Tab-separated table of C-alpha atoms in Angstrom:
chain	number	residue	atom	x	y	z
H	1	MET	CA	-61.905	-34.860	58.616
H	2	THR	CA	-60.756	-37.727	56.491
H	3	GLU	CA	-60.045	-40.829	58.462
H	4	ARG	CA	-56.724	-42.257	57.369
H	5	GLY	CA	-55.958	-45.927	57.504
H	6	PRO	CA	-54.251	-47.157	60.673
H	7	GLU	CA	-50.944	-47.602	58.842
H	8	LEU	CA	-50.974	-43.899	58.039
H	9	SER	CA	-52.386	-42.316	61.162
H	10	GLY	CA	-50.663	-44.510	63.684
H	11	VAL	CA	-47.244	-45.115	62.248
H	12	ASN	CA	-46.617	-42.160	60.014
H	13	ALA	CA	-46.144	-38.484	60.593
H	14	ILE	CA	-46.014	-35.441	58.355
H	15	TYR	CA	-42.758	-33.515	58.311
H	16	VAL	CA	-43.236	-29.906	57.162
H	17	PHE	CA	-40.347	-28.101	55.456
H	18	ALA	CA	-41.900	-24.843	54.430
H	19	VAL	CA	-45.053	-22.972	53.558
H	20	CYS	CA	-45.213	-21.130	50.290
H	21	ARG	CA	-47.444	-19.662	47.646
H	22	LYS	CA	-47.942	-21.418	44.308
H	23	PRO	CA	-44.925	-23.705	44.502
H	24	ASP	CA	-43.297	-25.301	41.497
H	25	LEU	CA	-43.027	-28.870	42.681
H	26	SER	CA	-40.606	-29.827	39.960
H	27	ALA	CA	-38.062	-28.048	42.172
H	28	VAL	CA	-38.140	-30.850	44.714
H	29	VAL	CA	-38.280	-33.802	42.333
H	30	GLY	CA	-35.367	-36.058	43.098
H	31	LEU	CA	-34.575	-34.452	46.443
H	32	PRO	CA	-34.446	-37.086	49.165
H	33	GLY	CA	-35.803	-34.938	51.962
H	34	VAL	CA	-35.506	-36.451	55.416
H	35	THR	CA	-36.495	-40.030	54.592
H	36	ASP	CA	-36.367	-42.496	51.741
H	37	GLN	CA	-39.821	-43.736	52.647
H	38	ALA	CA	-41.776	-41.258	50.541
H	39	SER	CA	-41.039	-38.420	48.193
H	40	VAL	CA	-41.338	-34.753	49.072
H	41	SER	CA	-44.839	-33.568	48.248
H	42	SER	CA	-47.269	-30.742	48.838
H	43	LEU	CA	-50.266	-30.187	51.044
H	44	SER	CA	-52.795	-27.544	50.084
H	45	LEU	CA	-53.759	-25.073	52.792
H	46	GLY	CA	-56.063	-23.003	50.601
H	47	ALA	CA	-54.164	-20.032	49.217
H	48	LEU	CA	-50.963	-21.384	50.707
H	49	THR	CA	-49.196	-24.689	50.210
H	50	ALA	CA	-47.082	-26.642	52.654
H	51	ILE	CA	-44.104	-28.648	51.401
H	52	VAL	CA	-44.203	-31.904	53.307
H	53	GLN	CA	-42.969	-35.463	53.463
H	54	THR	CA	-44.548	-38.527	55.024
H	55	VAL	CA	-42.143	-40.067	57.485
H	56	ARG	CA	-42.132	-42.982	59.885
H	57	ALA	CA	-43.212	-41.512	63.220
H	58	SER	CA	-40.859	-43.797	65.135
H	59	ASP	CA	-37.889	-42.176	63.352
H	60	PHE	CA	-38.906	-38.761	64.567
H	61	THR	CA	-39.697	-39.069	68.233
H	62	ASP	CA	-38.341	-36.725	70.829
H	63	GLU	CA	-35.836	-39.344	72.025
H	64	VAL	CA	-34.586	-40.047	68.524
H	65	TRP	CA	-34.103	-36.334	67.942
H	66	GLN	CA	-32.247	-35.884	71.202
H	67	ALA	CA	-29.767	-38.520	70.086
H	68	ARG	CA	-29.634	-37.084	66.593
H	69	LEU	CA	-28.904	-33.589	67.835
H	70	SER	CA	-25.931	-34.760	69.795
H	71	ASP	CA	-24.457	-36.682	66.862
H	72	GLN	CA	-22.819	-34.150	64.615
H	73	ARG	CA	-22.949	-36.250	61.447
H	74	GLU	CA	-26.606	-37.060	61.883
H	75	LEU	CA	-27.405	-33.472	62.765
H	76	GLU	CA	-25.626	-32.325	59.638
H	77	ARG	CA	-27.401	-34.868	57.481
H	78	TYR	CA	-30.826	-33.715	58.625
H	79	ALA	CA	-29.975	-30.020	58.604
H	80	ARG	CA	-28.736	-30.247	55.024
H	81	ALA	CA	-31.647	-32.403	53.883
H	82	HIS	CA	-34.070	-29.881	55.370
H	83	HIS	CA	-32.187	-26.995	53.839
H	84	ASP	CA	-31.988	-28.632	50.389
H	85	VAL	CA	-35.750	-28.825	50.187
H	86	VAL	CA	-36.308	-25.318	51.577
H	87	ALA	CA	-33.713	-23.786	49.238
H	88	ALA	CA	-35.059	-25.613	46.190
H	89	VAL	CA	-38.612	-24.432	46.825
H	90	ALA	CA	-37.533	-20.895	47.718
H	91	ALA	CA	-35.596	-20.607	44.479
H	92	ARG	CA	-38.914	-20.743	42.600
H	93	CYS	CA	-41.492	-19.015	44.811
H	94	PRO	CA	-41.862	-16.928	47.990
H	95	THR	CA	-41.281	-19.368	50.824
H	96	VAL	CA	-41.482	-19.339	54.607
H	97	PRO	CA	-39.123	-21.992	55.968
H	98	LEU	CA	-40.185	-23.843	59.090
H	99	PRO	CA	-37.699	-24.873	61.755
H	100	MET	CA	-36.159	-28.274	61.289
H	101	ALA	CA	-38.341	-31.064	62.728
H	102	THR	CA	-41.809	-29.594	62.653
H	103	LEU	CA	-44.025	-32.688	62.526
H	104	TYR	CA	-47.699	-33.567	62.721
H	105	HIS	CA	-49.547	-36.796	63.307
H	106	GLY	CA	-51.175	-36.673	59.911
H	107	GLU	CA	-52.143	-34.563	56.940
H	108	GLU	CA	-55.358	-33.342	58.493
H	109	ARG	CA	-53.620	-32.291	61.692
H	110	ALA	CA	-50.931	-30.492	59.704
H	111	ARG	CA	-53.502	-28.750	57.536
H	112	GLU	CA	-55.491	-27.676	60.562
H	113	ALA	CA	-52.487	-26.394	62.541
H	114	LEU	CA	-50.850	-24.588	59.642
H	115	ALA	CA	-54.069	-23.051	58.308
H	116	LYS	CA	-54.547	-21.468	61.737
H	117	GLU	CA	-51.284	-19.589	61.198
H	118	ALA	CA	-52.221	-18.328	57.728
H	119	ASP	CA	-52.067	-14.681	58.841
H	120	ARG	CA	-48.571	-15.087	60.180
H	121	PHE	CA	-47.438	-16.830	57.015
H	122	ASP	CA	-48.980	-14.067	54.910
H	123	ALA	CA	-47.224	-11.401	56.965
H	124	ALA	CA	-43.916	-13.241	56.694
H	125	LEU	CA	-44.311	-13.732	52.929
H	126	LYS	CA	-45.018	-10.052	52.558
H	127	ARG	CA	-41.986	-9.108	54.626
H	128	ILE	CA	-39.562	-11.310	52.719
H	129	ALA	CA	-40.884	-10.768	49.180
H	130	HIS	CA	-38.052	-9.497	46.952
H	131	HIS	CA	-35.657	-9.933	49.856
H	132	ALA	CA	-32.902	-12.343	50.784
H	133	GLU	CA	-30.990	-12.917	53.990
H	134	TRP	CA	-27.271	-12.146	54.108
H	135	GLY	CA	-24.915	-13.117	56.900
H	136	VAL	CA	-22.099	-10.788	57.922
H	137	LYS	CA	-19.312	-11.965	60.195
H	138	VAL	CA	-16.448	-9.872	61.489
H	139	PHE	CA	-13.165	-11.394	62.612
H	140	VAL	CA	-10.279	-9.714	64.393
H	141	PRO	CA	-6.819	-10.998	65.288
H	142	PRO	CA	-6.752	-12.749	68.663
H	143	CYS	CA	-5.903	-10.766	71.782
H	144	PRO	CA	-2.339	-11.126	72.933
H	145	GLN	CA	-2.245	-13.122	76.131
H	146	ASP	CA	0.016	-12.369	79.084
H	147	GLU	CA	2.427	-14.994	77.805
H	148	THR	CA	3.333	-12.794	74.870
H	149	VAL	CA	5.117	-10.490	77.340
H	150	PRO	CA	7.271	-13.105	79.003
H	151	THR	CA	8.209	-12.603	82.601
H	152	PRO	CA	11.911	-13.295	83.123
H	153	VAL	CA	12.314	-16.498	85.055
H	154	ARG	CA	14.709	-16.106	87.948
H	155	HIS	CA	16.007	-18.838	90.161
H	156	VAL	CA	15.441	-17.961	93.765
H	157	THR	CA	16.659	-19.547	96.927
H	158	PRO	CA	14.132	-20.255	99.656
H	159	THR	CA	15.379	-17.272	101.687
H	160	GLU	CA	14.959	-14.907	98.761
H	161	ARG	CA	11.473	-16.165	98.190
H	162	SER	CA	10.475	-15.378	101.732
H	163	ARG	CA	11.826	-11.837	101.406
H	164	PRO	CA	11.154	-10.423	97.938
H	165	ALA	CA	13.195	-7.479	96.708
H	166	PRO	CA	11.573	-4.148	97.576
H	167	GLY	CA	9.202	-3.028	94.829
H	168	ALA	CA	9.054	-6.426	93.126
H	169	GLY	CA	5.383	-6.883	94.005
H	170	LEU	CA	4.496	-3.445	92.740
H	171	ALA	CA	6.354	-4.007	89.475
H	172	TYR	CA	4.531	-7.282	89.030
H	173	LEU	CA	1.168	-5.648	89.621
H	174	ASN	CA	1.973	-2.841	87.215
H	175	ARG	CA	2.994	-5.323	84.573
H	176	LYS	CA	-0.198	-7.282	85.098
H	177	ARG	CA	-2.266	-4.126	85.007
H	178	GLY	CA	-0.540	-2.969	81.810
H	179	ALA	CA	-1.280	-6.265	80.082
H	180	GLN	CA	-4.864	-6.212	81.279
H	181	GLU	CA	-5.382	-2.649	80.054
H	182	ARG	CA	-3.830	-3.457	76.707
H	183	ARG	CA	-6.117	-6.444	76.338
H	184	GLU	CA	-9.171	-4.431	77.270
H	185	ARG	CA	-8.234	-1.725	74.809
H	186	ILE	CA	-7.892	-4.248	71.975
H	187	GLN	CA	-11.191	-5.881	72.886
H	188	ASP	CA	-12.985	-2.539	73.083
H	189	GLU	CA	-11.630	-1.592	69.715
H	190	ALA	CA	-12.735	-4.918	68.214
H	191	LEU	CA	-16.226	-4.493	69.607
H	192	ARG	CA	-16.399	-0.919	68.338
H	193	THR	CA	-15.430	-2.156	64.875
H	194	ALA	CA	-18.131	-4.833	65.087
H	195	GLU	CA	-20.712	-2.211	66.081
H	196	ALA	CA	-19.590	0.104	63.300
H	197	VAL	CA	-19.913	-2.649	60.686
H	198	ASP	CA	-23.337	-3.620	62.030
H	199	THR	CA	-24.534	-0.011	61.944
H	200	GLU	CA	-23.373	0.480	58.366
H	201	VAL	CA	-24.965	-2.726	57.107
H	202	ARG	CA	-28.198	-2.026	58.972
H	203	GLY	CA	-28.305	1.210	57.028
H	204	LEU	CA	-29.185	-0.665	53.872
H	205	ALA	CA	-31.049	-3.609	55.402
H	206	THR	CA	-34.782	-3.930	55.921
H	207	ALA	CA	-34.279	-5.840	59.178
H	208	SER	CA	-31.381	-7.278	61.127
H	209	ARG	CA	-30.626	-9.829	63.812
H	210	ARG	CA	-27.545	-10.567	65.875
H	211	LEU	CA	-26.640	-14.220	66.208
H	212	ARG	CA	-24.292	-15.676	68.777
H	213	PRO	CA	-20.689	-15.411	67.597
H	214	HIS	CA	-19.083	-18.771	66.910
H	215	ALA	CA	-15.991	-20.004	68.664
H	216	GLN	CA	-13.217	-20.540	66.146
H	217	PRO	CA	-11.348	-23.753	65.437
H	218	SER	CA	-8.102	-23.859	67.366
H	219	GLY	CA	-5.993	-23.596	64.229
H	220	GLU	CA	-7.660	-20.363	63.281
H	221	HIS	CA	-5.843	-17.169	64.268
H	222	ARG	CA	-8.778	-14.884	64.479
H	223	VAL	CA	-11.726	-14.191	66.748
H	224	GLN	CA	-15.284	-13.719	65.592
H	225	VAL	CA	-16.693	-10.526	67.073
H	226	LEU	CA	-19.844	-10.173	64.999
H	227	ASN	CA	-22.240	-12.786	63.669
H	228	ALA	CA	-25.186	-10.875	62.309
H	229	THR	CA	-27.755	-11.482	59.654
H	230	TYR	CA	-29.685	-9.003	57.556
H	231	LEU	CA	-32.800	-8.976	55.440
H	232	VAL	CA	-31.779	-7.126	52.307
H	233	SER	CA	-33.863	-6.125	49.320
H	234	ALA	CA	-32.836	-7.878	46.104
H	235	ARG	CA	-32.108	-4.553	44.467
H	236	ARG	CA	-29.626	-3.618	47.195
H	237	ALA	CA	-27.632	-6.850	47.105
H	238	GLU	CA	-24.947	-5.348	44.895
H	239	GLU	CA	-24.724	-2.332	47.207
H	240	LEU	CA	-24.168	-4.690	50.124
H	241	ALA	CA	-21.294	-6.393	48.319
H	242	VAL	CA	-19.692	-3.018	47.638
H	243	LEU	CA	-20.221	-1.861	51.223
H	244	THR	CA	-18.610	-5.022	52.555
H	245	ARG	CA	-15.552	-4.449	50.384
H	246	THR	CA	-15.349	-0.805	51.465
H	247	LEU	CA	-15.662	-1.691	55.147
H	248	ARG	CA	-13.025	-4.362	54.799
H	249	GLU	CA	-10.598	-1.811	53.375
H	250	ARG	CA	-11.480	0.919	55.839
H	251	THR	CA	-11.349	-1.165	59.024
H	252	GLY	CA	-8.659	-3.651	58.026
H	253	VAL	CA	-10.552	-6.514	59.683
H	254	ASP	CA	-11.856	-9.691	58.047
H	255	ILE	CA	-15.481	-9.342	57.045
H	256	GLU	CA	-17.259	-12.331	55.562
H	257	LEU	CA	-20.469	-12.017	53.636
H	258	SER	CA	-22.639	-15.092	53.088
H	259	GLY	CA	-25.780	-15.401	51.075
H	260	PRO	CA	-28.220	-15.005	49.573
H	261	TRP	CA	-29.927	-17.203	52.141
H	262	VAL	CA	-33.585	-18.088	52.185
H	263	PRO	CA	-34.714	-15.591	54.866
H	264	TYR	CA	-34.792	-18.151	57.680
H	265	SER	CA	-34.091	-15.533	60.328
H	266	PHE	CA	-36.816	-13.131	59.278
H	267	VAL	CA	-39.968	-15.189	58.998
H	268	GLY	CA	-40.841	-15.187	62.682
H	269	GLU	CA	-41.380	-12.322	65.043
H	270	VAL	CA	-38.581	-9.943	64.162
O	1	MET	CA	-48.003	-8.653	42.499
O	2	THR	CA	-44.972	-10.185	40.947
O	3	HIS	CA	-42.542	-12.212	42.964
O	4	ASP	CA	-38.912	-11.969	42.150
O	5	VAL	CA	-37.044	-15.179	42.303
O	6	VAL	CA	-34.836	-15.191	45.342
O	7	PRO	CA	-32.005	-17.319	44.071
O	8	TRP	CA	-30.123	-19.562	46.417
O	9	ASP	CA	-26.528	-19.388	45.267
O	10	ALA	CA	-25.664	-20.933	41.936
O	11	PRO	CA	-28.051	-21.996	39.138
O	12	GLY	CA	-29.513	-25.389	40.049
O	13	PRO	CA	-31.402	-25.987	43.276
O	14	LEU	CA	-29.032	-28.845	44.060
O	15	SER	CA	-26.114	-26.474	44.405
O	16	GLY	CA	-27.508	-25.030	47.626
O	17	PRO	CA	-25.860	-26.982	50.411
O	18	ILE	CA	-22.421	-27.154	48.852
O	19	GLY	CA	-20.147	-24.794	50.637
O	20	VAL	CA	-22.695	-23.758	53.251
O	21	PRO	CA	-20.874	-24.150	56.560
O	22	LEU	CA	-22.790	-26.306	58.990
O	23	VAL	CA	-22.604	-23.800	61.838
O	24	ASP	CA	-24.163	-21.117	59.680
O	25	LEU	CA	-26.850	-23.514	58.567
O	26	LEU	CA	-27.649	-24.515	62.147
O	27	ASP	CA	-27.875	-20.861	63.158
O	28	ARG	CA	-30.743	-20.740	60.719
O	29	VAL	CA	-32.545	-24.079	60.547
O	30	LEU	CA	-32.602	-24.546	64.307
O	31	ALA	CA	-32.963	-21.017	65.547
O	32	THR	CA	-35.488	-19.942	62.945
O	33	GLY	CA	-37.818	-17.297	64.247
O	34	VAL	CA	-41.079	-18.845	63.162
O	35	VAL	CA	-42.430	-21.135	65.821
O	36	ILE	CA	-45.293	-23.319	64.768
O	37	SER	CA	-45.933	-26.022	67.292
O	38	GLY	CA	-45.957	-29.446	65.785
O	39	ASP	CA	-47.567	-32.514	67.260
O	40	LEU	CA	-44.288	-34.284	67.789
O	41	VAL	CA	-40.867	-33.429	69.125
O	42	ILE	CA	-41.980	-30.198	70.703
O	43	ALA	CA	-38.771	-30.140	72.693
O	44	ILE	CA	-36.658	-29.551	69.621
O	45	ALA	CA	-37.942	-26.016	69.425
O	46	ASP	CA	-36.922	-25.393	73.022
O	47	VAL	CA	-34.034	-23.040	73.139
O	48	PRO	CA	-32.067	-24.970	75.781
O	49	LEU	CA	-31.964	-28.074	73.636
O	50	VAL	CA	-30.919	-26.158	70.566
O	51	ARG	CA	-28.275	-24.303	72.554
O	52	LEU	CA	-27.067	-27.563	73.970
O	53	SER	CA	-26.674	-29.155	70.580
O	54	LEU	CA	-24.984	-26.109	69.105
O	55	HIS	CA	-22.695	-26.033	72.071
O	56	ALA	CA	-21.942	-29.720	71.633
O	57	LEU	CA	-21.216	-29.152	67.993
O	58	LEU	CA	-18.985	-26.164	68.536
O	59	SER	CA	-17.118	-27.665	71.425
O	60	SER	CA	-16.484	-30.840	69.496
O	61	VAL	CA	-14.900	-28.782	66.772
O	62	ASN	CA	-13.203	-26.249	69.003
O	63	GLU	CA	-12.323	-27.989	72.187
O	64	ARG	CA	-9.290	-25.825	72.707
O	65	VAL	CA	-10.962	-22.493	72.099
O	66	PRO	CA	-14.055	-22.505	74.269
O	67	ALA	CA	-14.916	-18.818	74.024
O	68	PRO	CA	-14.056	-15.953	71.696
O	69	TRP	CA	-11.586	-14.756	74.284
O	70	ALA	CA	-9.918	-17.179	76.583
O	71	ASP	CA	-10.395	-14.936	79.600
O	72	GLY	CA	-14.123	-14.723	79.012
O	73	GLY	CA	-13.841	-11.397	77.232
O	74	PRO	CA	-16.717	-9.030	76.873
O	75	LEU	CA	-18.758	-11.368	74.681
């Protein structure tokens, strides 16, 4: 093990973006990465290469990250910086992205830890070769709330309130039940559509994963009922685009396709 | 074995992040399947922390629509 100088081993850390095979480093020239302290570089792991950057360890402690994760602008800055490097490398060679903020105390530690995982990286590289990740989201109109069937407002005197008209309670319950059933029916239908879209897309995907649906901004008049991601062979990408269009027409719901993504979601245990 | 280029979106590598919604990016860079333990910030890989930050992000954007369906819905 090479002994690094104190200024490197004590103060600095190695941030790892991705592991790949025969990278073209010109892809990352000029990319800032996650710090302006050093440029993005590579670390040989034998047959594999890690794309790394030397960072100030004090900028990447657990506490600093906790604060960073709760500050949306900071979180975005780091997420995009990480993604820029991953995407640039992946555009030129098969690449396994690592989760944001994978850090080691030094080059030797990184080499040692990553080399131990060589089999997993090889398996992941094999799985994602000639493939890209595509996100599919399905949106439906929001469910009508009770308020959309307004209850007539009636002024009542205290005596009336104490003795409601016969059948008023039953009518109220029926109305409530009707609204509830209608809402359930719409939700069931939306979920069935989501399942149907997922099933169809899985039919041409190599692997798939369901992600948590996102809440929608308040101004947005639609509800996300499916947030899924698929590993799709490069030669079936066009087919996926056609299928999405067909499904959109057949179901009448909004279907959004995003990609090609670097296969972030398919490099771990699927 | 030949390796096809898996293009990001448009030509240059710099075009990547433009137009990628942050929530979609976070779904991927934080919740990535591969878990390699690093020496530092091990907690970042912990699901609760990631969930927490995603939740914080989403709720800051969507304070008035906390869940897909206001009544809790089936999701």
